[in-house]
Coordinates of N, CA and C in Angstrom, one line a residue:
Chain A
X29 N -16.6 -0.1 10.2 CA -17.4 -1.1 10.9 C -18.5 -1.6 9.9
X30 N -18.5 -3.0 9.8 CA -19.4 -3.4 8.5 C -20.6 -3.7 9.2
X31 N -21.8 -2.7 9.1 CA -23.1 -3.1 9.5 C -23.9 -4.3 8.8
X32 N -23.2 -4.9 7.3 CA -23.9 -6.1 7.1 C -22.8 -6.9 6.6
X33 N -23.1 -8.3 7.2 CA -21.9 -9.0 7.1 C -22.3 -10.6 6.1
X34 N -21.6 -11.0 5.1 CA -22.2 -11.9 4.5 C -20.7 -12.9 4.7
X35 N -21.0 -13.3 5.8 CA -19.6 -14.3 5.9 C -19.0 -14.9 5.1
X36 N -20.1 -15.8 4.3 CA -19.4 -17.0 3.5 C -19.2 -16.6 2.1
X37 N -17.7 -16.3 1.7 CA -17.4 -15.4 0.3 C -17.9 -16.0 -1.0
X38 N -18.2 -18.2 -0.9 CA -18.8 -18.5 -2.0 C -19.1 -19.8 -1.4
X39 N -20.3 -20.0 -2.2 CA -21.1 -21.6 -2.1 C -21.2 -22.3 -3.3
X40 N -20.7 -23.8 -3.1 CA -21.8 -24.2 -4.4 C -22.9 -25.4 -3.7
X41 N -23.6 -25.5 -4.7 CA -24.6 -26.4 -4.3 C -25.1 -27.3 -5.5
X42 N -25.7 -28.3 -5.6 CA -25.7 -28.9 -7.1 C -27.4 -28.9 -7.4
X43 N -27.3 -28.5 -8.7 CA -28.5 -28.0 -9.6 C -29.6 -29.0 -9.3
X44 N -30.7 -28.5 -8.6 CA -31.9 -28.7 -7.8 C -32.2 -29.0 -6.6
X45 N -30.6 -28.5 -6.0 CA -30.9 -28.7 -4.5 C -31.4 -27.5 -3.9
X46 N -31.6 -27.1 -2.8 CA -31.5 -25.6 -2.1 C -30.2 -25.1 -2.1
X47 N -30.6 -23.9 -2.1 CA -28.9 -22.8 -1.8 C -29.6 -22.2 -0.5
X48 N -29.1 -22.0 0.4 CA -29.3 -21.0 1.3 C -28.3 -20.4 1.5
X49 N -28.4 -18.8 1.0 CA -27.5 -17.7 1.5 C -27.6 -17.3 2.7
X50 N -26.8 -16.8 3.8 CA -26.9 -16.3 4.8 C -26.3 -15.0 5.1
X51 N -27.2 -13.8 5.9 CA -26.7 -12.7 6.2 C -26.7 -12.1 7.6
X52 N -25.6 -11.4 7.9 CA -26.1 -10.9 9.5 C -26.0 -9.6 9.7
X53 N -26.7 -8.6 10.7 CA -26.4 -7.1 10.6 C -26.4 -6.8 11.9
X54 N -25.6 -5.6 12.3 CA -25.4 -5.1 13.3 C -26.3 -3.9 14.4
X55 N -26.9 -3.6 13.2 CA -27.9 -2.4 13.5 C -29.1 -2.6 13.5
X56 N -29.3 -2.2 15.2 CA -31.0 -2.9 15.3 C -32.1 -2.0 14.8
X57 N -31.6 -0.3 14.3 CA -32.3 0.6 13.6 C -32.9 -0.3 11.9
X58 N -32.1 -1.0 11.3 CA -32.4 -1.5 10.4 C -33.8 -2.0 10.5
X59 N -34.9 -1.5 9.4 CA -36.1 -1.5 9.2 C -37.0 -2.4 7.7
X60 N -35.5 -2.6 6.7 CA -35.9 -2.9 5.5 C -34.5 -3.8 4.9
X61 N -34.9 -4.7 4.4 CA -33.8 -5.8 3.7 C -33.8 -6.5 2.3
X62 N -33.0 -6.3 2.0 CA -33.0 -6.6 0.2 C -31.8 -7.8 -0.4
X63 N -32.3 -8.4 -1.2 CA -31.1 -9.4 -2.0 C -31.4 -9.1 -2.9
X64 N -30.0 -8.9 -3.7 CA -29.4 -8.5 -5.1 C -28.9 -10.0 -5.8
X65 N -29.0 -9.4 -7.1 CA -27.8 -10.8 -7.2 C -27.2 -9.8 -9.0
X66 N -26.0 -10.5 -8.5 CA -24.7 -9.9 -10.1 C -24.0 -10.7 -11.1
X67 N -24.0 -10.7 -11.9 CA -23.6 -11.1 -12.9 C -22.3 -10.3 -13.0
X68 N -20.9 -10.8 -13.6 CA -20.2 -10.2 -14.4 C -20.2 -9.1 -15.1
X69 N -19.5 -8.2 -15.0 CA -20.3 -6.8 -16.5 C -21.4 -6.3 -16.4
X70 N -22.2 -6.4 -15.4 CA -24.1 -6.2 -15.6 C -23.8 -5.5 -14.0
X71 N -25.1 -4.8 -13.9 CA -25.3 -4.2 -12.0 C -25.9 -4.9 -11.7
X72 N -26.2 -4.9 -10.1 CA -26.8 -5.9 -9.4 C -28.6 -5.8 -10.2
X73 N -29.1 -6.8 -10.0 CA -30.5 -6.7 -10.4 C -31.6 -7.2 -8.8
X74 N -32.6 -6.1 -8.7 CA -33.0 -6.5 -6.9 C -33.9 -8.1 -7.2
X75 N -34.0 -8.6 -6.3 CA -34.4 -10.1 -6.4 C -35.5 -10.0 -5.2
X76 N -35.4 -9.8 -4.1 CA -36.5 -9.4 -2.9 C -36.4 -8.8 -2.1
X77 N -37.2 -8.8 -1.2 CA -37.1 -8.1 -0.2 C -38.2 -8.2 0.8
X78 N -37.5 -8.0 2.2 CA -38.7 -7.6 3.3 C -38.2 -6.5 4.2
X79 N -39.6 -6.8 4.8 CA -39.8 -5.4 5.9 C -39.7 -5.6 7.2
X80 N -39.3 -5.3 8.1 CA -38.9 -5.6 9.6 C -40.3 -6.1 10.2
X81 N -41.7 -6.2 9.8 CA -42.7 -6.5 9.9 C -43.1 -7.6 10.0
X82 N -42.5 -8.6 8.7 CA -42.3 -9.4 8.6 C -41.6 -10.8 8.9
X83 N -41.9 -11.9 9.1 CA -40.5 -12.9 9.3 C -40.1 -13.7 7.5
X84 N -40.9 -13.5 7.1 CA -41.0 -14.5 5.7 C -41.7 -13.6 4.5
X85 N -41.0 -13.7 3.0 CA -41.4 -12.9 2.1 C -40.7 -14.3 1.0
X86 N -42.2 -14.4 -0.1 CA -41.9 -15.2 -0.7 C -41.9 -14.9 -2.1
X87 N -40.9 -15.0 -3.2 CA -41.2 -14.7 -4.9 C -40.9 -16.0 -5.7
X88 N -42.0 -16.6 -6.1 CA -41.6 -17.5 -7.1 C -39.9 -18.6 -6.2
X89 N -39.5 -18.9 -6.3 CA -38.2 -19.6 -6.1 C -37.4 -19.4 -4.9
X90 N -38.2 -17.9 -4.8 CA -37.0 -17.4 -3.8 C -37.6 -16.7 -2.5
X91 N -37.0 -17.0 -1.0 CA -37.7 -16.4 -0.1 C -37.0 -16.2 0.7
X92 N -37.2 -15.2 1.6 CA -36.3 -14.5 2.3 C -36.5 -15.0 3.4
X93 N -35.8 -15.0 4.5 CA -36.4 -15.4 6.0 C -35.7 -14.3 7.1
X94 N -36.5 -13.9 7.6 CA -35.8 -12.7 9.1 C -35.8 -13.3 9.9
X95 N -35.0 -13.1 11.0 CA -35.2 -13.2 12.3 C -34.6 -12.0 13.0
X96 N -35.5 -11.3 13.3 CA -34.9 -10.0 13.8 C -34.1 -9.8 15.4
X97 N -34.4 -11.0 16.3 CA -34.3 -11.1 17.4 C -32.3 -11.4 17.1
X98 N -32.1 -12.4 15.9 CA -30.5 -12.9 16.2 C -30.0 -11.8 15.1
X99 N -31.1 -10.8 14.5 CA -30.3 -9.6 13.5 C -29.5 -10.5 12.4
X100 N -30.5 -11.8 12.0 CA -29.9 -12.5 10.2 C -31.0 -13.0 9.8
X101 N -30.7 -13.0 8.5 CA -31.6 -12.8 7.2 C -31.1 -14.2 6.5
X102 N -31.5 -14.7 5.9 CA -31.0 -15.7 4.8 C -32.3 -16.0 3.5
X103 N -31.7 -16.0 2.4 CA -32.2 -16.4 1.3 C -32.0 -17.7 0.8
X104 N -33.3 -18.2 0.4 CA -33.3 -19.9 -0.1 C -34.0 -19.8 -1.7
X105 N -33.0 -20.4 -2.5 CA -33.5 -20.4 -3.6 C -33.8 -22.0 -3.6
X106 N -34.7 -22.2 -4.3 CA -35.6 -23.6 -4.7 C -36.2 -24.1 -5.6
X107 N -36.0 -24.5 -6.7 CA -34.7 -25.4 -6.5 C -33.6 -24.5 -7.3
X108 N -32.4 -25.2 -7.0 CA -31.3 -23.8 -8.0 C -31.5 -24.5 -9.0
X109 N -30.9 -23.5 -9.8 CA -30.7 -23.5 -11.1 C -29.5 -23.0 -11.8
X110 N -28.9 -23.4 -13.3 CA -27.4 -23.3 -13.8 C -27.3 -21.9 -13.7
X111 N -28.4 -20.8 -13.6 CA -29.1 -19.5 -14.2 C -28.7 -18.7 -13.0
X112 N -28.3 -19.5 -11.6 CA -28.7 -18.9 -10.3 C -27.3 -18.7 -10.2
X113 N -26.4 -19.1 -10.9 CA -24.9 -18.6 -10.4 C -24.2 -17.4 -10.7
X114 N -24.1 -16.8 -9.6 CA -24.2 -15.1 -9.8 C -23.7 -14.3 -8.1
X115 N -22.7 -13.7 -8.2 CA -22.9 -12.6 -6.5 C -23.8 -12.4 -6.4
X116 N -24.4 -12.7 -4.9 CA -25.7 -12.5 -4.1 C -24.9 -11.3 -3.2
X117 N -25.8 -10.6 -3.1 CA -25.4 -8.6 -2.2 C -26.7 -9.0 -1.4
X118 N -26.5 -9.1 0.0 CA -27.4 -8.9 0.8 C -27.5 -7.3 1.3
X119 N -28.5 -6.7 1.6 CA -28.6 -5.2 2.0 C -29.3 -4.6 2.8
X120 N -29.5 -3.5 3.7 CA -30.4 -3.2 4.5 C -30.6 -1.4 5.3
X121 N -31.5 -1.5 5.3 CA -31.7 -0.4 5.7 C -32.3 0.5 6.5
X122 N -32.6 1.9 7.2 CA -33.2 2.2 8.4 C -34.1 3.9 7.4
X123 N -35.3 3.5 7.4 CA -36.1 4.2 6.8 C -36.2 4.9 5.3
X124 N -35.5 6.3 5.0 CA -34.8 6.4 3.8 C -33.7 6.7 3.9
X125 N -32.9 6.2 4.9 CA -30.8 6.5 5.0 C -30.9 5.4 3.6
X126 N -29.3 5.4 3.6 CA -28.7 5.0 2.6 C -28.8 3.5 2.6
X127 N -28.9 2.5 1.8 CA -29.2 1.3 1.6 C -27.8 0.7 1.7
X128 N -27.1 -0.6 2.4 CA -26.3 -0.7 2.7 C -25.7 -2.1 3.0
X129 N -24.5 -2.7 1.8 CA -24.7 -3.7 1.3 C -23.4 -4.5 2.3
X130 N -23.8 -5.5 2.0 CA -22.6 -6.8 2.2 C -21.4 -7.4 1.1
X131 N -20.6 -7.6 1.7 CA -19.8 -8.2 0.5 C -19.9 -8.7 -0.8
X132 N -20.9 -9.9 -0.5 CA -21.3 -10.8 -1.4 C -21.1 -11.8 -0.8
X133 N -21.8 -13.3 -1.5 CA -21.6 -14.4 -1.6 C -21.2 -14.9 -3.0
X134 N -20.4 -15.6 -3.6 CA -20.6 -16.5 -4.9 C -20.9 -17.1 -5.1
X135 N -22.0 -17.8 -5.7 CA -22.9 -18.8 -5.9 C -22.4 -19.3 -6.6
X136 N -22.1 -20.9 -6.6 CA -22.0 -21.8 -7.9 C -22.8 -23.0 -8.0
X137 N -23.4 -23.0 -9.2 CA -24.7 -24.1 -9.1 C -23.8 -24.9 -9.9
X138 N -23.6 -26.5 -9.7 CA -23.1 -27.5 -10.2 C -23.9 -28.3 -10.9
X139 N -23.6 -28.9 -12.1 CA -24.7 -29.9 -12.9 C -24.3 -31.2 -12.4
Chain B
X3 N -40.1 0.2 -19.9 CA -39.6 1.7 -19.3 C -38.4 1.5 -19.3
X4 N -37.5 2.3 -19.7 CA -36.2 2.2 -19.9 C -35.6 2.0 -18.5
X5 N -34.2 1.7 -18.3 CA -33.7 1.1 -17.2 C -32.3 2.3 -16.8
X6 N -31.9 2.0 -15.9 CA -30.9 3.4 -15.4 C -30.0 3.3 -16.8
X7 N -29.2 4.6 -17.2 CA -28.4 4.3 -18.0 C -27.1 5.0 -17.3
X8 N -25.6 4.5 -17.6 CA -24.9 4.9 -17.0 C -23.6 5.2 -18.3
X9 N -23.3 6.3 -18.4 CA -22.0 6.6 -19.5 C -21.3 7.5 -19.4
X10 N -19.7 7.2 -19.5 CA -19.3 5.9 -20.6 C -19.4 4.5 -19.7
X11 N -19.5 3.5 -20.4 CA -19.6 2.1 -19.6 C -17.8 2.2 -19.2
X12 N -16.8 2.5 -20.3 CA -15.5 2.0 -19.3 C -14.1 3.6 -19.8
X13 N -13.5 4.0 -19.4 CA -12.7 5.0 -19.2 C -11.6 4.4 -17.9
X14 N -10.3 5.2 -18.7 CA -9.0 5.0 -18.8 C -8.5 6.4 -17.9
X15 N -7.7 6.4 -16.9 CA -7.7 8.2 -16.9 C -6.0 8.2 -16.2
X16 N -5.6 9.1 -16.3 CA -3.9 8.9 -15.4 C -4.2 9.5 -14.0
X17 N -3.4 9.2 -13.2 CA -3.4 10.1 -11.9 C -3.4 11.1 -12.0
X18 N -4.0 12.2 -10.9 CA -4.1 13.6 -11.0 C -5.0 14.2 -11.8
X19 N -5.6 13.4 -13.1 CA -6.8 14.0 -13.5 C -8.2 13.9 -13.0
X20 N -8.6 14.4 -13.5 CA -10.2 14.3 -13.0 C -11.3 13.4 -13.9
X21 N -12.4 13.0 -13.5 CA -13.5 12.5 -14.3 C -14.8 12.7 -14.0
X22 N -15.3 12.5 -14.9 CA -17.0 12.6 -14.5 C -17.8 12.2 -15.4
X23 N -18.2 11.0 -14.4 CA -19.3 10.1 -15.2 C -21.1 10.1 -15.0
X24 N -22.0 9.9 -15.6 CA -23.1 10.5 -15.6 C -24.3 9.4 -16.0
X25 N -25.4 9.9 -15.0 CA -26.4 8.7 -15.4 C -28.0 8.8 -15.2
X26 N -28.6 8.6 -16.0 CA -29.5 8.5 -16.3 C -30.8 8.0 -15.7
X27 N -31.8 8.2 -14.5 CA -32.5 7.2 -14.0 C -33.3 6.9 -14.8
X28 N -34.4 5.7 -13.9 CA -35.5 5.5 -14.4 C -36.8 6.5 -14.7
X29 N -37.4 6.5 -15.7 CA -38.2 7.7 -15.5 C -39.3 7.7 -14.3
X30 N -39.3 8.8 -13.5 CA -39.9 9.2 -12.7 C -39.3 8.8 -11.1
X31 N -38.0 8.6 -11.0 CA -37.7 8.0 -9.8 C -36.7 9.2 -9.9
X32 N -37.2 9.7 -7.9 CA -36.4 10.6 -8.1 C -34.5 11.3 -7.8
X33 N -34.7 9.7 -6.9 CA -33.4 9.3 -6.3 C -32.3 8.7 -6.9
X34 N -31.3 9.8 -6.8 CA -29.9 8.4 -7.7 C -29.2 8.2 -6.6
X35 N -28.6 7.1 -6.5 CA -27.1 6.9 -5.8 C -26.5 6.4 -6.2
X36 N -25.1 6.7 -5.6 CA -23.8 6.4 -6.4 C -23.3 4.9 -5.1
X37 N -22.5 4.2 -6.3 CA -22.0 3.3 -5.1 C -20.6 3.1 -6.2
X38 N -19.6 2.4 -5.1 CA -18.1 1.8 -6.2 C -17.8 0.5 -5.2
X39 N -17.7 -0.1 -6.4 CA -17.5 -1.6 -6.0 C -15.6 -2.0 -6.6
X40 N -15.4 -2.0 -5.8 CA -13.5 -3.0 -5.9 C -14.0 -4.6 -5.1
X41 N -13.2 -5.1 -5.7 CA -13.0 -6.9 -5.2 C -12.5 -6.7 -3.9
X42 N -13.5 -7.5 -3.5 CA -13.6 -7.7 -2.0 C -14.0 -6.6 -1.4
X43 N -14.9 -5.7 -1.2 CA -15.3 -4.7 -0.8 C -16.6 -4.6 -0.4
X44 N -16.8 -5.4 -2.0 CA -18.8 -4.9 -1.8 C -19.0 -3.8 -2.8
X45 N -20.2 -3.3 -2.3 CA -20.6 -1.8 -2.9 C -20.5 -1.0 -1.7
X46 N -20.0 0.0 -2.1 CA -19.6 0.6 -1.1 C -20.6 2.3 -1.5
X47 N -21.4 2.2 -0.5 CA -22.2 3.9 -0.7 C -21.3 5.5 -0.7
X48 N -21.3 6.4 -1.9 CA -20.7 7.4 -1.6 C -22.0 8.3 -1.7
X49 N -22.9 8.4 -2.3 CA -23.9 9.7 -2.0 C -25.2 9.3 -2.9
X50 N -26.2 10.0 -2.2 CA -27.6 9.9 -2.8 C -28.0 11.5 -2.6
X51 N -28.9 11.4 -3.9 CA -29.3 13.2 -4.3 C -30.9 12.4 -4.6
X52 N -31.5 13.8 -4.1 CA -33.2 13.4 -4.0 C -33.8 14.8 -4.4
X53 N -34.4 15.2 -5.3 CA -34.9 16.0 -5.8 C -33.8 17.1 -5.6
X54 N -32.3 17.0 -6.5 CA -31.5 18.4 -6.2 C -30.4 18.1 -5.2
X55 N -30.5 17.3 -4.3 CA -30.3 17.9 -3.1 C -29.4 16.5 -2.6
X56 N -28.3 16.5 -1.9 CA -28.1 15.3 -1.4 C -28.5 15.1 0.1
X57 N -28.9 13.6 0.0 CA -29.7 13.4 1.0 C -28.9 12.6 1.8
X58 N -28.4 11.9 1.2 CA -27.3 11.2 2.2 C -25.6 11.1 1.7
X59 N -24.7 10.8 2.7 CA -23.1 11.1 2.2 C -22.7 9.8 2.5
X60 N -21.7 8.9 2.3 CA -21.0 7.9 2.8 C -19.9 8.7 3.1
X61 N -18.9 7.5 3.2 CA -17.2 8.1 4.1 C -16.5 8.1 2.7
X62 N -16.5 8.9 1.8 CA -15.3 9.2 1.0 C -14.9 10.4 0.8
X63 N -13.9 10.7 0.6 CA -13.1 11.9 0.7 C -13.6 13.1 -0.5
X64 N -13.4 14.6 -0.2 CA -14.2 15.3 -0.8 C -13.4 15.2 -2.0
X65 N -12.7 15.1 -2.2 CA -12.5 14.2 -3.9 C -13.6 14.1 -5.0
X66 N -14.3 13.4 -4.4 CA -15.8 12.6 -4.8 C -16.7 13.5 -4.5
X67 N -17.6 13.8 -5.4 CA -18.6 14.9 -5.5 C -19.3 14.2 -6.2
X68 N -20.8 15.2 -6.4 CA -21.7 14.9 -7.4 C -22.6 15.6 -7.1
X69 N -24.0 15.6 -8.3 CA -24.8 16.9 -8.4 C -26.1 16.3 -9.1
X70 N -27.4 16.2 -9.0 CA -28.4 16.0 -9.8 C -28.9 17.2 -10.5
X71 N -29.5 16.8 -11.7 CA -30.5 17.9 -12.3 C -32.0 18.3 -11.9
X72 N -32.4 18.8 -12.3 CA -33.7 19.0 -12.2 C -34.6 18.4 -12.7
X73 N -34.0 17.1 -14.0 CA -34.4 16.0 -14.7 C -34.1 15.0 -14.4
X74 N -33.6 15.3 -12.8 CA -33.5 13.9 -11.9 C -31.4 13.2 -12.5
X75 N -31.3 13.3 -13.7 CA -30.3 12.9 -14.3 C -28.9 13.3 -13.2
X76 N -27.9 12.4 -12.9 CA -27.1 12.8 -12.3 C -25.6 12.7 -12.8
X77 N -24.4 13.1 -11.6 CA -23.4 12.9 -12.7 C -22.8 13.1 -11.2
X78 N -21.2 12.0 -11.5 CA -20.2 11.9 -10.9 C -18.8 12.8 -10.4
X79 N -18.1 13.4 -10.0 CA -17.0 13.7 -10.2 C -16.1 13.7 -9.2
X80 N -14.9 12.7 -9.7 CA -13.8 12.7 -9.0 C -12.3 13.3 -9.5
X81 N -12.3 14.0 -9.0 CA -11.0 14.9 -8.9 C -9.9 14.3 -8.5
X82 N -8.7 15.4 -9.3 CA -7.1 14.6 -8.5 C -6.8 12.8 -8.2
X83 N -7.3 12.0 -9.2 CA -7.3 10.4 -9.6 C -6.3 9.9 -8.9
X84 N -6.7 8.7 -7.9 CA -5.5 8.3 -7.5 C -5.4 6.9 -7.7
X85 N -4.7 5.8 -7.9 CA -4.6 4.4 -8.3 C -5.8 3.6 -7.6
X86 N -6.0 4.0 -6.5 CA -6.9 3.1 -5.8 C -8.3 3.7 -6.0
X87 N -8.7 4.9 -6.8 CA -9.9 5.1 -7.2 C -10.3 3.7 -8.6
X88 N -9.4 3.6 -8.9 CA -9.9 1.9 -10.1 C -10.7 0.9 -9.7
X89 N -12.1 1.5 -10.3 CA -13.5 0.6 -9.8 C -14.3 0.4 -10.4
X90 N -15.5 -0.3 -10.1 CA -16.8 -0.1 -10.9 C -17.2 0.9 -10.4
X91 N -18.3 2.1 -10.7 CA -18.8 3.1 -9.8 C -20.7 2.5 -10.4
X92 N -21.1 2.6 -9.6 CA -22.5 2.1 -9.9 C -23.6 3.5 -9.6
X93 N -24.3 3.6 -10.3 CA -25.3 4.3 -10.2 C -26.9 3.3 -10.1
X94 N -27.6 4.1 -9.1 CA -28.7 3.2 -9.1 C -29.9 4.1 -8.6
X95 N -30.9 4.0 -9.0 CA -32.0 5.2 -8.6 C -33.3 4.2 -8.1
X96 N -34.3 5.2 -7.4 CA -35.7 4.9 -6.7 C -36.3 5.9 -6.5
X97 N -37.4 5.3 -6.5 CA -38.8 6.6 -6.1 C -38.2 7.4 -5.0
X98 N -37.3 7.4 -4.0 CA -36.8 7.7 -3.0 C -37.8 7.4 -1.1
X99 N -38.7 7.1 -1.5 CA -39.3 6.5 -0.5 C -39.0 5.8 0.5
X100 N -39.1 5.7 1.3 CA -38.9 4.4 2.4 C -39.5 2.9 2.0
X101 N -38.1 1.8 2.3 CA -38.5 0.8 1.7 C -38.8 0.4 0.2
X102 N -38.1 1.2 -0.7 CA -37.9 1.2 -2.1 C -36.7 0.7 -2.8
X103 N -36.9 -0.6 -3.2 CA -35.3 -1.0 -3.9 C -34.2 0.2 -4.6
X104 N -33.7 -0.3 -4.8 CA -32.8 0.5 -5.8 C -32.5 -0.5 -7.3
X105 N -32.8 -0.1 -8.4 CA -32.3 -0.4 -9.6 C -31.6 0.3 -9.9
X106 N -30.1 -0.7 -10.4 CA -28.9 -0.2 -11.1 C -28.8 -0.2 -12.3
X107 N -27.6 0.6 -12.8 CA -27.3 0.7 -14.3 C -26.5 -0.1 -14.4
X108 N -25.2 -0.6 -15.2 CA -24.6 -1.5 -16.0 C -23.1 -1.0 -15.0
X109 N -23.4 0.2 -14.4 CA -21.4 0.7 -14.3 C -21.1 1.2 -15.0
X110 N -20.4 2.2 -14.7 CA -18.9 2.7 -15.6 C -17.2 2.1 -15.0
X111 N -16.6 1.4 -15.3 CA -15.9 0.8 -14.6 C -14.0 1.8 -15.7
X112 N -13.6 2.2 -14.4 CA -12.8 3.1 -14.6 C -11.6 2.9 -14.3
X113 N -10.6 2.8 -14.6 CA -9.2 2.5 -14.2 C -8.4 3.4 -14.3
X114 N -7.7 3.7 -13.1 CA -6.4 4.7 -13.0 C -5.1 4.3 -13.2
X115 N -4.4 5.0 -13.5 CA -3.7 4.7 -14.7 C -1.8 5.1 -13.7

């Protein structure tokens, strides 16, 4: 049973528009939420995160948004970039259990 | 500060042998986890060790083991190889705290043979 589910397997979007990734989870114990993103050959590298505390968590380009009531998450990057095209791993978790990922998305930024 | 290290980066093995791959955290973080990624899967969690000890298990078969040191350093081992163990295996470590990302290594990406 997949407690995080990243429906859409790939997006593109063209270079300086928004991307919005979207994620959804099953478990309302979930406390904590993370986006990855992957490169080919390389591990994922963490990109943000929030806290069930929160609705909005912002870094430079990238922000996360909660809505804990419909249990989905989505990431907006702003503006994309050629740099931004990479598997996005959405993830999440319930205190210190095990951190617990989604499929992915494929991003592809278009020039 | 150096970054997880994970070796060998790639290994070849036949069915029915065994392997064991090994990895290095960040310094001072006490937590490694192991994850294996196949296409279309995801990462998929097999275990986390926290000072020695494992703290959490995912669903894979006792095949799959593993063990930390006392230098935090950890290591993999899968027994009796079967075609569908052919993956990336990812290691990734954290302070082990609540609400602590995880940083990963590069993979050891392993194909059965």
């Amino acid at each position: 049973d997949q407690q995080v589910k990243q429906n859409s397997p790939s997006l593109s979007v063209q270079e300086g528009r928004i991307s919005i990734l979207n994620c959804d989870y099953t478990n309302s114990m979930f406390d904590y939420f993370l986006w990855y993103k992957k490169y080919p050959a390389e591990g994922p590298t963490f990109l943000i995160s929030i806290s069930s505390i929160k609705d909005k968590n912002e870094d430079g380009r990238f922000t996360v948004f909660l809505n804990k009531s419909a249990k989905h998450l989505s990431l907006h990057i702003v503006p994309s970039q050629p740099g931004d095209s990479a598997v996005y791993f959405c993830a999440a978790s319930a205190g210190d259990d095990k951190i617990i990922f989604g499929k992915g998305t494929r991003l592809h930024i278009l020039p | 500060k150096a970054g997880v290290t994970q070796t060998p980066r790639y290994l070849i093995k036949t069915r029915g042998q065994q392997v064991t791959l090994s990895c290095s955290p960040i310094s001072g973080h006490r937590s490694v986890s192991w994850y294996q990624q196949t296409p279309g899967q995801g990462l998929q969690f097999l275990f986390e060790y926290f000072s020695e000890t494992q703290r959490n298990k995912g669903n894979f078969p006792g095949r799959f083991s593993g063990r930390q040191f006392s230098n935090s350093r950890s290591e993999m081992n899968v027994s009796t190889l079967e075609l569908g163990d052919s993956a990336l295996y990812l290691c990734a470590s954290s302070s082990g705290l609540a609400d602590s990302p995880l940083h990963f290594g590069n993979g050891t990406r392993l194909t059965v043979t």
